[in-house]
CSV table of C-alpha atoms in Angstrom, one decimal:
chain,number,residue,atom,x,y,z
S,1,UNK,CA,90.2,34.2,-0.9
S,2,UNK,CA,88.2,32.4,2.1
S,3,UNK,CA,89.6,32.1,5.2
S,4,UNK,CA,89.6,27.7,5.9
S,5,UNK,CA,91.4,27.6,9.8
S,6,UNK,CA,88.1,27.5,11.4
S,7,UNK,CA,87.2,24.4,9.7
S,8,UNK,CA,87.4,21.5,12.4
S,9,UNK,CA,88.3,18.4,11.5
S,10,UNK,CA,85.2,15.6,11.1
S,11,UNK,CA,86.0,12.1,12.9
S,12,UNK,CA,86.5,10.2,9.9
S,13,UNK,CA,87.1,10.1,5.7
S,14,UNK,CA,87.9,8.0,3.3
S,15,UNK,CA,91.1,9.7,2.4
S,16,UNK,CA,92.8,12.2,4.4
S,17,UNK,CA,95.5,13.7,2.2
S,18,UNK,CA,98.4,15.6,4.6
S,19,UNK,CA,99.7,18.5,2.4
S,20,UNK,CA,97.6,21.2,0.3
S,21,UNK,CA,100.4,22.0,-2.2
S,22,UNK,CA,100.1,21.4,-6.0
S,23,UNK,CA,99.8,17.5,-5.5
S,24,UNK,CA,97.3,17.3,-2.8
S,25,UNK,CA,95.3,20.0,-4.5
S,26,UNK,CA,95.2,17.6,-7.7
S,27,UNK,CA,94.8,14.7,-5.5
S,28,UNK,CA,91.7,16.4,-4.1
S,29,UNK,CA,90.1,17.6,-7.4
S,30,UNK,CA,90.3,14.2,-8.6
S,31,UNK,CA,88.8,12.4,-5.6
S,32,UNK,CA,86.3,15.1,-5.6
S,33,UNK,CA,85.1,15.4,-9.6
S,34,UNK,CA,84.8,11.3,-8.5
S,35,UNK,CA,82.3,11.8,-5.3
S,36,UNK,CA,85.1,9.9,-3.0
S,37,UNK,CA,85.0,11.5,0.8
S,38,UNK,CA,88.4,13.2,1.5
S,39,UNK,CA,89.8,15.3,4.0
S,40,UNK,CA,92.7,17.8,2.7
S,41,UNK,CA,95.2,19.4,5.6
S,42,UNK,CA,97.9,21.3,5.6
S,43,UNK,CA,100.1,22.6,8.1
S,44,UNK,CA,100.4,26.1,6.8
S,45,UNK,CA,98.3,29.2,6.8
S,46,UNK,CA,96.7,29.6,3.2
S,47,UNK,CA,99.0,31.9,1.4
S,48,UNK,CA,102.0,31.5,3.1
S,49,UNK,CA,104.3,29.1,0.8
S,50,UNK,CA,106.8,29.5,-0.8
S,51,UNK,CA,107.0,29.9,-4.4
S,52,UNK,CA,109.7,27.5,-6.0
S,53,UNK,CA,108.5,25.9,-8.8
S,54,UNK,CA,108.0,28.2,-11.7
S,55,UNK,CA,106.5,25.9,-14.9
S,56,UNK,CA,104.0,24.1,-16.1
S,57,UNK,CA,104.6,21.3,-18.6
S,58,UNK,CA,102.2,20.5,-21.2
S,59,UNK,CA,101.2,17.2,-19.8
S,60,UNK,CA,100.5,19.0,-16.7
S,61,UNK,CA,98.5,21.3,-18.8
S,62,UNK,CA,96.5,18.1,-20.1
S,63,UNK,CA,96.0,16.6,-16.7
S,64,UNK,CA,93.8,19.7,-15.6
S,65,UNK,CA,91.5,19.4,-18.6
S,66,UNK,CA,90.9,16.5,-17.4
S,67,UNK,CA,89.8,18.1,-14.1
S,68,UNK,CA,87.9,20.0,-15.7
S,69,UNK,CA,87.1,19.3,-19.5
S,70,UNK,CA,85.5,22.1,-20.3
S,71,UNK,CA,89.0,23.9,-20.6
S,72,UNK,CA,88.5,26.8,-18.0
S,73,UNK,CA,90.8,25.1,-15.4
S,74,UNK,CA,93.9,25.3,-17.9
S,75,UNK,CA,93.0,28.6,-20.0
S,76,UNK,CA,92.6,30.1,-16.1
S,77,UNK,CA,96.0,29.1,-15.1
S,78,UNK,CA,97.3,30.2,-18.6
S,79,UNK,CA,95.9,34.1,-18.5
S,80,UNK,CA,98.0,34.3,-15.4
S,81,UNK,CA,101.3,33.0,-17.2
S,82,UNK,CA,103.9,33.8,-19.9
S,83,UNK,CA,103.9,30.5,-22.6
S,84,UNK,CA,107.4,30.3,-23.8
S,85,UNK,CA,108.1,27.7,-26.8
S,86,UNK,CA,111.7,27.8,-26.8
S,87,UNK,CA,114.3,26.1,-24.3
S,88,UNK,CA,117.8,27.3,-25.1
S,89,UNK,CA,121.0,26.1,-24.1
S,90,UNK,CA,124.4,28.1,-23.3
S,91,UNK,CA,127.8,27.8,-22.4
S,92,UNK,CA,127.6,31.1,-20.5
S,93,UNK,CA,126.5,33.7,-22.9
S,94,UNK,CA,127.6,31.5,-26.0
S,95,UNK,CA,124.1,29.6,-27.6
S,96,UNK,CA,125.0,25.8,-28.0
S,97,UNK,CA,121.3,24.5,-28.9
S,98,UNK,CA,117.7,25.1,-28.6
S,99,UNK,CA,114.5,23.0,-28.3
S,100,UNK,CA,111.2,24.0,-29.7
S,101,UNK,CA,108.0,22.8,-28.4
S,102,UNK,CA,105.8,24.2,-31.1
S,103,UNK,CA,104.7,21.2,-33.2
S,104,UNK,CA,104.7,18.6,-30.1
S,105,UNK,CA,101.3,16.7,-30.2
S,106,UNK,CA,99.5,18.3,-27.4
S,107,UNK,CA,96.8,21.4,-27.4
S,108,UNK,CA,99.7,23.2,-25.1
S,109,UNK,CA,102.4,23.3,-27.6
S,110,UNK,CA,104.8,25.3,-25.0
S,111,UNK,CA,105.9,25.4,-21.3
S,112,UNK,CA,103.6,27.4,-19.2
S,113,UNK,CA,106.1,30.2,-16.9
S,114,UNK,CA,103.5,31.0,-13.7
S,115,UNK,CA,104.6,31.3,-9.8
S,116,UNK,CA,103.6,27.7,-8.3
S,117,UNK,CA,101.0,29.7,-5.9
S,118,UNK,CA,99.1,30.7,-8.9
S,119,UNK,CA,99.1,26.8,-9.7
S,120,UNK,CA,98.5,26.4,-6.4
S,121,UNK,CA,95.3,29.0,-6.7
S,122,UNK,CA,93.4,27.7,-9.7
S,123,UNK,CA,93.4,24.5,-8.4
S,124,UNK,CA,91.8,25.6,-4.8
S,125,UNK,CA,89.6,27.6,-7.0
S,126,UNK,CA,88.4,24.3,-9.2
S,127,UNK,CA,88.7,22.5,-5.7
S,128,UNK,CA,85.6,25.3,-3.7
S,129,UNK,CA,83.8,24.5,-7.0
S,130,UNK,CA,83.4,21.0,-6.8
S,131,UNK,CA,82.3,21.6,-3.0
S,132,UNK,CA,85.9,20.9,-1.4
S,133,UNK,CA,88.3,23.0,0.5
S,134,UNK,CA,91.4,22.6,2.9
S,135,UNK,CA,91.6,22.4,6.3
S,136,UNK,CA,94.3,24.5,8.1
S,137,UNK,CA,96.3,24.9,10.0
S,138,UNK,CA,96.9,21.4,11.1
S,139,UNK,CA,100.2,19.9,11.6
S,140,UNK,CA,99.6,16.0,11.2
S,141,UNK,CA,102.3,14.4,13.8
S,142,UNK,CA,101.6,10.8,13.8
S,143,UNK,CA,99.6,8.2,11.5
S,144,UNK,CA,98.8,4.9,12.9
S,145,UNK,CA,97.8,2.7,11.1
S,146,UNK,CA,96.0,-1.1,11.4
S,147,UNK,CA,93.6,-3.8,9.5
S,148,UNK,CA,90.7,-1.4,9.0
S,149,UNK,CA,92.1,2.3,8.4
S,150,UNK,CA,94.5,4.3,9.7
S,151,UNK,CA,94.4,7.4,12.5
S,152,UNK,CA,95.6,10.5,12.3
S,153,UNK,CA,96.9,13.0,15.3
S,154,UNK,CA,97.3,16.6,14.8
S,155,UNK,CA,100.2,18.9,16.5
S,156,UNK,CA,97.6,20.4,19.0
S,157,UNK,CA,95.7,16.8,19.6
S,158,UNK,CA,92.9,16.2,17.2
S,159,UNK,CA,92.2,13.1,15.5
S,160,UNK,CA,91.3,11.9,12.3
S,161,UNK,CA,90.1,8.4,11.0
S,162,UNK,CA,90.7,7.4,7.4
S,163,UNK,CA,90.3,4.6,5.2
S,164,UNK,CA,93.4,5.2,3.3
S,165,UNK,CA,96.3,8.3,4.1
S,166,UNK,CA,98.0,9.9,1.1
S,167,UNK,CA,101.5,12.0,2.1
S,168,UNK,CA,101.6,14.9,0.0
S,169,UNK,CA,103.9,16.7,2.5
S,170,UNK,CA,107.2,16.6,0.7
S,171,UNK,CA,110.5,15.7,1.3
S,172,UNK,CA,110.3,15.4,5.4
S,173,UNK,CA,107.2,13.5,4.9
S,174,UNK,CA,105.1,12.6,8.1
S,175,UNK,CA,103.6,10.1,6.5
S,176,UNK,CA,105.9,8.2,4.8
S,177,UNK,CA,108.0,8.3,8.2
S,178,UNK,CA,105.2,6.4,9.2
S,179,UNK,CA,104.6,4.2,6.8
S,180,UNK,CA,108.6,3.3,7.3
S,181,UNK,CA,109.3,3.9,3.0
S,182,UNK,CA,112.6,4.3,2.9
S,183,UNK,CA,113.9,7.6,1.0
S,184,UNK,CA,116.8,6.2,-1.2
S,185,UNK,CA,119.1,8.8,-3.2
S,186,UNK,CA,121.6,11.4,-2.7
S,187,UNK,CA,122.7,14.9,-2.3
S,188,UNK,CA,124.0,17.5,-4.3
S,189,UNK,CA,127.1,19.4,-2.8
S,190,UNK,CA,126.0,22.2,-4.5
S,191,UNK,CA,123.2,25.2,-2.7
S,192,UNK,CA,120.8,26.7,-5.0
S,193,UNK,CA,119.9,30.4,-5.1
S,194,UNK,CA,116.1,31.2,-6.0
S,195,UNK,CA,115.4,35.0,-7.1
S,196,UNK,CA,113.1,36.9,-8.5
S,197,UNK,CA,114.1,39.9,-10.4
S,198,UNK,CA,113.5,42.5,-12.6
S,199,UNK,CA,115.9,43.1,-15.5
S,200,UNK,CA,116.7,44.0,-19.1
S,201,UNK,CA,117.7,40.6,-20.7
S,202,UNK,CA,119.3,39.9,-23.9
S,203,UNK,CA,117.3,36.9,-25.2
S,204,UNK,CA,114.3,38.8,-24.1
S,205,UNK,CA,111.2,36.9,-22.6
S,206,UNK,CA,110.2,34.2,-25.4
S,207,UNK,CA,112.7,31.4,-24.2
S,208,UNK,CA,113.8,30.2,-21.1
S,209,UNK,CA,117.9,29.3,-21.1
S,210,UNK,CA,119.9,27.0,-19.4
S,211,UNK,CA,123.2,28.4,-18.9
S,212,UNK,CA,126.2,26.1,-18.8
S,213,UNK,CA,129.2,27.2,-17.0
S,214,UNK,CA,132.5,25.7,-14.7
S,215,UNK,CA,131.0,28.1,-11.4
S,216,UNK,CA,127.6,26.1,-12.0
S,217,UNK,CA,124.3,25.7,-13.5
S,218,UNK,CA,121.9,28.8,-14.1
S,219,UNK,CA,118.3,28.8,-15.3
S,220,UNK,CA,116.7,31.8,-16.6
S,221,UNK,CA,113.1,31.9,-17.1
S,222,UNK,CA,110.6,34.9,-17.6
S,223,UNK,CA,107.3,35.0,-15.6
S,224,UNK,CA,104.3,37.6,-15.4
S,225,UNK,CA,105.0,41.0,-15.1
S,226,UNK,CA,108.5,42.0,-16.7
S,227,UNK,CA,109.7,39.9,-13.8
S,228,UNK,CA,112.9,37.1,-14.3
S,229,UNK,CA,113.0,33.5,-12.6
S,230,UNK,CA,116.6,32.6,-11.6
S,231,UNK,CA,118.1,29.7,-10.5
S,232,UNK,CA,121.3,28.5,-10.0
S,233,UNK,CA,124.1,26.1,-8.4
S,234,UNK,CA,126.3,27.7,-6.0
S,235,UNK,CA,129.4,26.7,-4.6
S,236,UNK,CA,128.1,28.3,-0.7
S,237,UNK,CA,125.8,30.9,-1.3
S,238,UNK,CA,124.6,33.4,1.3
S,239,UNK,CA,121.5,32.5,3.3
S,240,UNK,CA,119.3,35.3,2.1
S,241,UNK,CA,121.2,36.1,-1.6
S,242,UNK,CA,121.2,40.1,-2.0
S,243,UNK,CA,120.8,42.4,-5.1
S,244,UNK,CA,124.6,42.7,-5.3
S,245,UNK,CA,124.9,38.9,-5.3
S,246,UNK,CA,122.5,38.2,-8.2
S,247,UNK,CA,124.2,40.6,-10.3
S,248,UNK,CA,127.4,39.5,-9.9
S,249,UNK,CA,126.2,36.1,-10.5
S,250,UNK,CA,124.4,37.0,-13.6
S,251,UNK,CA,127.7,39.0,-14.7
S,252,UNK,CA,129.8,36.5,-14.2
S,253,UNK,CA,128.3,33.3,-15.7
S,254,UNK,CA,126.3,35.6,-18.8
S,255,UNK,CA,128.5,38.1,-19.5
S,256,UNK,CA,126.9,41.2,-21.2
S,257,UNK,CA,123.3,39.6,-21.1
S,258,UNK,CA,121.5,41.2,-17.7
S,259,UNK,CA,120.7,44.2,-16.2
S,260,UNK,CA,119.5,43.9,-12.8
S,261,UNK,CA,117.6,46.8,-11.7
S,262,UNK,CA,115.4,45.4,-8.9
S,263,UNK,CA,115.4,41.8,-6.5
S,264,UNK,CA,111.9,41.3,-5.7
S,265,UNK,CA,112.3,37.7,-3.8
S,266,UNK,CA,115.5,35.5,-3.1
S,267,UNK,CA,116.2,32.3,-1.6
S,268,UNK,CA,118.4,29.4,-0.9
S,269,UNK,CA,118.1,25.9,-0.6
S,270,UNK,CA,119.3,22.3,-1.2
S,271,UNK,CA,118.3,19.6,-3.1
S,272,UNK,CA,118.2,15.8,-3.0
S,273,UNK,CA,117.8,13.0,-5.6
S,274,UNK,CA,116.0,10.8,-4.0
S,275,UNK,CA,113.0,8.1,-5.1
S,276,UNK,CA,110.8,6.0,-2.5
S,277,UNK,CA,111.3,2.3,-2.2
S,278,UNK,CA,108.2,2.2,-2.5
S,279,UNK,CA,104.4,4.7,-2.8
S,280,UNK,CA,102.5,2.6,-1.0
S,281,UNK,CA,102.4,0.6,2.8
S,282,UNK,CA,99.2,-0.7,3.6
S,283,UNK,CA,96.8,1.9,3.5
S,284,UNK,CA,99.4,4.7,3.6
S,285,UNK,CA,100.2,5.7,0.0
S,286,UNK,CA,102.9,8.7,-1.0
S,287,UNK,CA,102.8,11.2,-3.9
S,288,UNK,CA,104.8,14.0,-5.1
S,289,UNK,CA,108.2,15.3,-3.3
S,290,UNK,CA,107.0,12.7,-0.4
S,291,UNK,CA,107.9,10.4,-2.8
S,292,UNK,CA,110.6,11.9,-5.0
S,293,UNK,CA,112.9,14.9,-5.0
S,294,UNK,CA,115.6,16.1,-7.4
S,295,UNK,CA,117.5,19.0,-9.2
S,296,UNK,CA,114.8,21.6,-10.8
S,297,UNK,CA,116.9,21.4,-14.2
S,298,UNK,CA,114.0,20.9,-16.8
S,299,UNK,CA,111.4,22.2,-14.3
S,300,UNK,CA,110.1,19.0,-13.6
S,301,UNK,CA,109.1,18.5,-10.0
S,302,UNK,CA,105.7,20.4,-9.7
S,303,UNK,CA,104.5,18.9,-12.9
S,304,UNK,CA,105.3,15.4,-11.7
S,305,UNK,CA,103.7,15.9,-8.6
S,306,UNK,CA,100.4,16.9,-9.9
S,307,UNK,CA,100.5,14.1,-12.2
S,308,UNK,CA,101.0,11.7,-9.1
S,309,UNK,CA,97.8,13.2,-7.9
S,310,UNK,CA,96.0,13.0,-10.6
S,311,UNK,CA,96.9,9.3,-10.7
S,312,UNK,CA,96.5,8.2,-7.4
S,313,UNK,CA,93.0,10.3,-7.2
S,314,UNK,CA,92.0,7.8,-10.0
S,315,UNK,CA,93.6,4.7,-8.5
S,316,UNK,CA,91.5,5.4,-5.8
S,317,UNK,CA,88.4,6.0,-7.3
S,318,UNK,CA,89.2,2.7,-9.6
S,319,UNK,CA,90.1,0.3,-6.5
S,320,UNK,CA,93.6,-0.1,-8.0
S,321,UNK,CA,96.1,0.9,-5.8
S,322,UNK,CA,99.2,-1.3,-6.7
S,323,UNK,CA,98.6,-0.1,-10.2
S,324,UNK,CA,99.5,3.5,-9.1
S,325,UNK,CA,102.9,2.6,-7.9
S,326,UNK,CA,103.2,0.5,-11.0
S,327,UNK,CA,102.5,3.6,-13.5
S,328,UNK,CA,103.8,6.5,-11.7
S,329,UNK,CA,107.0,4.9,-9.8
S,330,UNK,CA,109.2,4.7,-12.9
S,331,UNK,CA,108.5,8.0,-14.3
S,332,UNK,CA,109.9,9.6,-10.9
S,333,UNK,CA,113.2,7.3,-11.7
S,334,UNK,CA,113.1,8.3,-15.2
S,335,UNK,CA,112.5,12.3,-14.0
S,336,UNK,CA,115.6,11.9,-11.3
S,337,UNK,CA,118.0,10.6,-13.9
S,338,UNK,CA,117.4,12.7,-16.4
S,339,UNK,CA,117.4,16.2,-14.1
S,340,UNK,CA,120.9,14.3,-12.6
S,341,UNK,CA,122.4,14.2,-15.4
S,342,UNK,CA,121.3,17.9,-16.8
S,343,UNK,CA,122.8,18.9,-13.9
S,344,UNK,CA,126.0,16.6,-14.2
S,345,UNK,CA,126.2,17.9,-17.9
S,346,UNK,CA,126.1,21.6,-17.3
S,347,UNK,CA,128.1,21.4,-14.0
S,348,UNK,CA,130.8,19.2,-15.0
S,349,UNK,CA,134.4,21.3,-14.1
S,350,UNK,CA,136.5,19.0,-16.5
S,351,UNK,CA,138.0,21.3,-19.5
S,352,UNK,CA,137.9,18.5,-21.8
S,353,UNK,CA,134.6,17.2,-20.8
S,354,UNK,CA,133.2,20.6,-21.2
S,355,UNK,CA,134.9,21.0,-24.4
S,356,UNK,CA,133.3,18.0,-25.7
S,357,UNK,CA,129.6,18.7,-24.5
S,358,UNK,CA,129.9,22.2,-26.2
S,359,UNK,CA,131.4,20.6,-29.7
S,360,UNK,CA,128.8,17.9,-29.7
S,361,UNK,CA,125.5,19.8,-28.6
S,362,UNK,CA,124.8,22.3,-31.8
S,363,UNK,CA,125.6,19.3,-33.8
S,364,UNK,CA,123.1,16.8,-32.4
S,365,UNK,CA,120.8,19.9,-31.6
S,366,UNK,CA,120.5,19.9,-35.6
S,367,UNK,CA,119.3,16.5,-35.6
S,368,UNK,CA,115.2,16.6,-35.7
S,369,UNK,CA,114.3,14.0,-34.0
S,370,UNK,CA,116.2,14.6,-31.2
S,371,UNK,CA,115.3,17.9,-30.9
S,372,UNK,CA,111.2,16.4,-30.7
S,373,UNK,CA,112.6,13.5,-28.6
S,374,UNK,CA,114.0,15.9,-26.0
S,375,UNK,CA,111.1,18.5,-26.1
S,376,UNK,CA,108.6,15.5,-26.1
S,377,UNK,CA,110.5,14.5,-22.8
S,378,UNK,CA,110.8,18.0,-20.7
S,379,UNK,CA,106.9,18.6,-21.4
S,380,UNK,CA,106.4,14.9,-19.8
S,381,UNK,CA,104.3,14.1,-22.6
S,382,UNK,CA,105.5,10.6,-22.3
S,383,UNK,CA,104.3,9.9,-19.3
S,384,UNK,CA,100.9,10.2,-20.7
């Protein structure tokens, strides 16, 4: 890839986008397609991101097709990932229910398992094909708006004048802070372990498994190259989970199902469930994790952010910024509610509630309409 560290900031632009993750990249591609002048900034060097997200849902692949009607953009990403058509729910090793994406009314009836850096790579390739790029590394420290526009100042003293500024800069958004927008919600008491491993996994690489258990929620999903992504809630995880820790976790939660041979990468993080009170304050706007954060259950976060970016770019092109918040904030509230319910149902320690859950789920999963409804919700096709 071409380094963009030497790109100087222009004096002014129409739209300044702070944050070049998937949300910011999707927004920038949409603006480039519409012929709107923009500057996309990121505080990190290229390739320095951590790859937390690992699933691209059907609606997001549809958005990629809107960003490139030839279909090459989505085809590029699909070629880098593992399409999975089955989402299985278990209580430990015991199957409870399964959701199939086959038959959904979309050109992409599957969940695509692919590391976040691959999603960013295909979006960046599209952006560069349209003549755009990312200005790095520029850390925005202050944003001051007035009646005519807004001025961004970086940590090294550069300034950029813009008609609009978009915060796609994550949960600790500098743009949201400058806008004075509240970020209401709470935090989960548990920590989350994330690990990529090489292992023998009894269910195989054709499904994503969500394992319930009193010890915590565990998600196991296939990745390219024979790897698996593990996301698990843990009361108090070590800062850097090692191979022995991951093996012990899987032995406890999915006994007899996993034999981990190698730990490729691991991390620990904490999760919040919050939605910004507003998505706009004057000339400052929010998208992605700057506007909403939630549990990783269901793999909704990056997908919702990419869809935010495309919707906001379209709103800027159409001059309908109030319509952006009206369309996208209810989606965030719905996603936060869904993932919160999934997390609480999966991790309840109440023995009676676990019994009811484990009895009802297999019954409900046999109702075709309910299976389709859940698959449609997970695939985010309701948010078209």
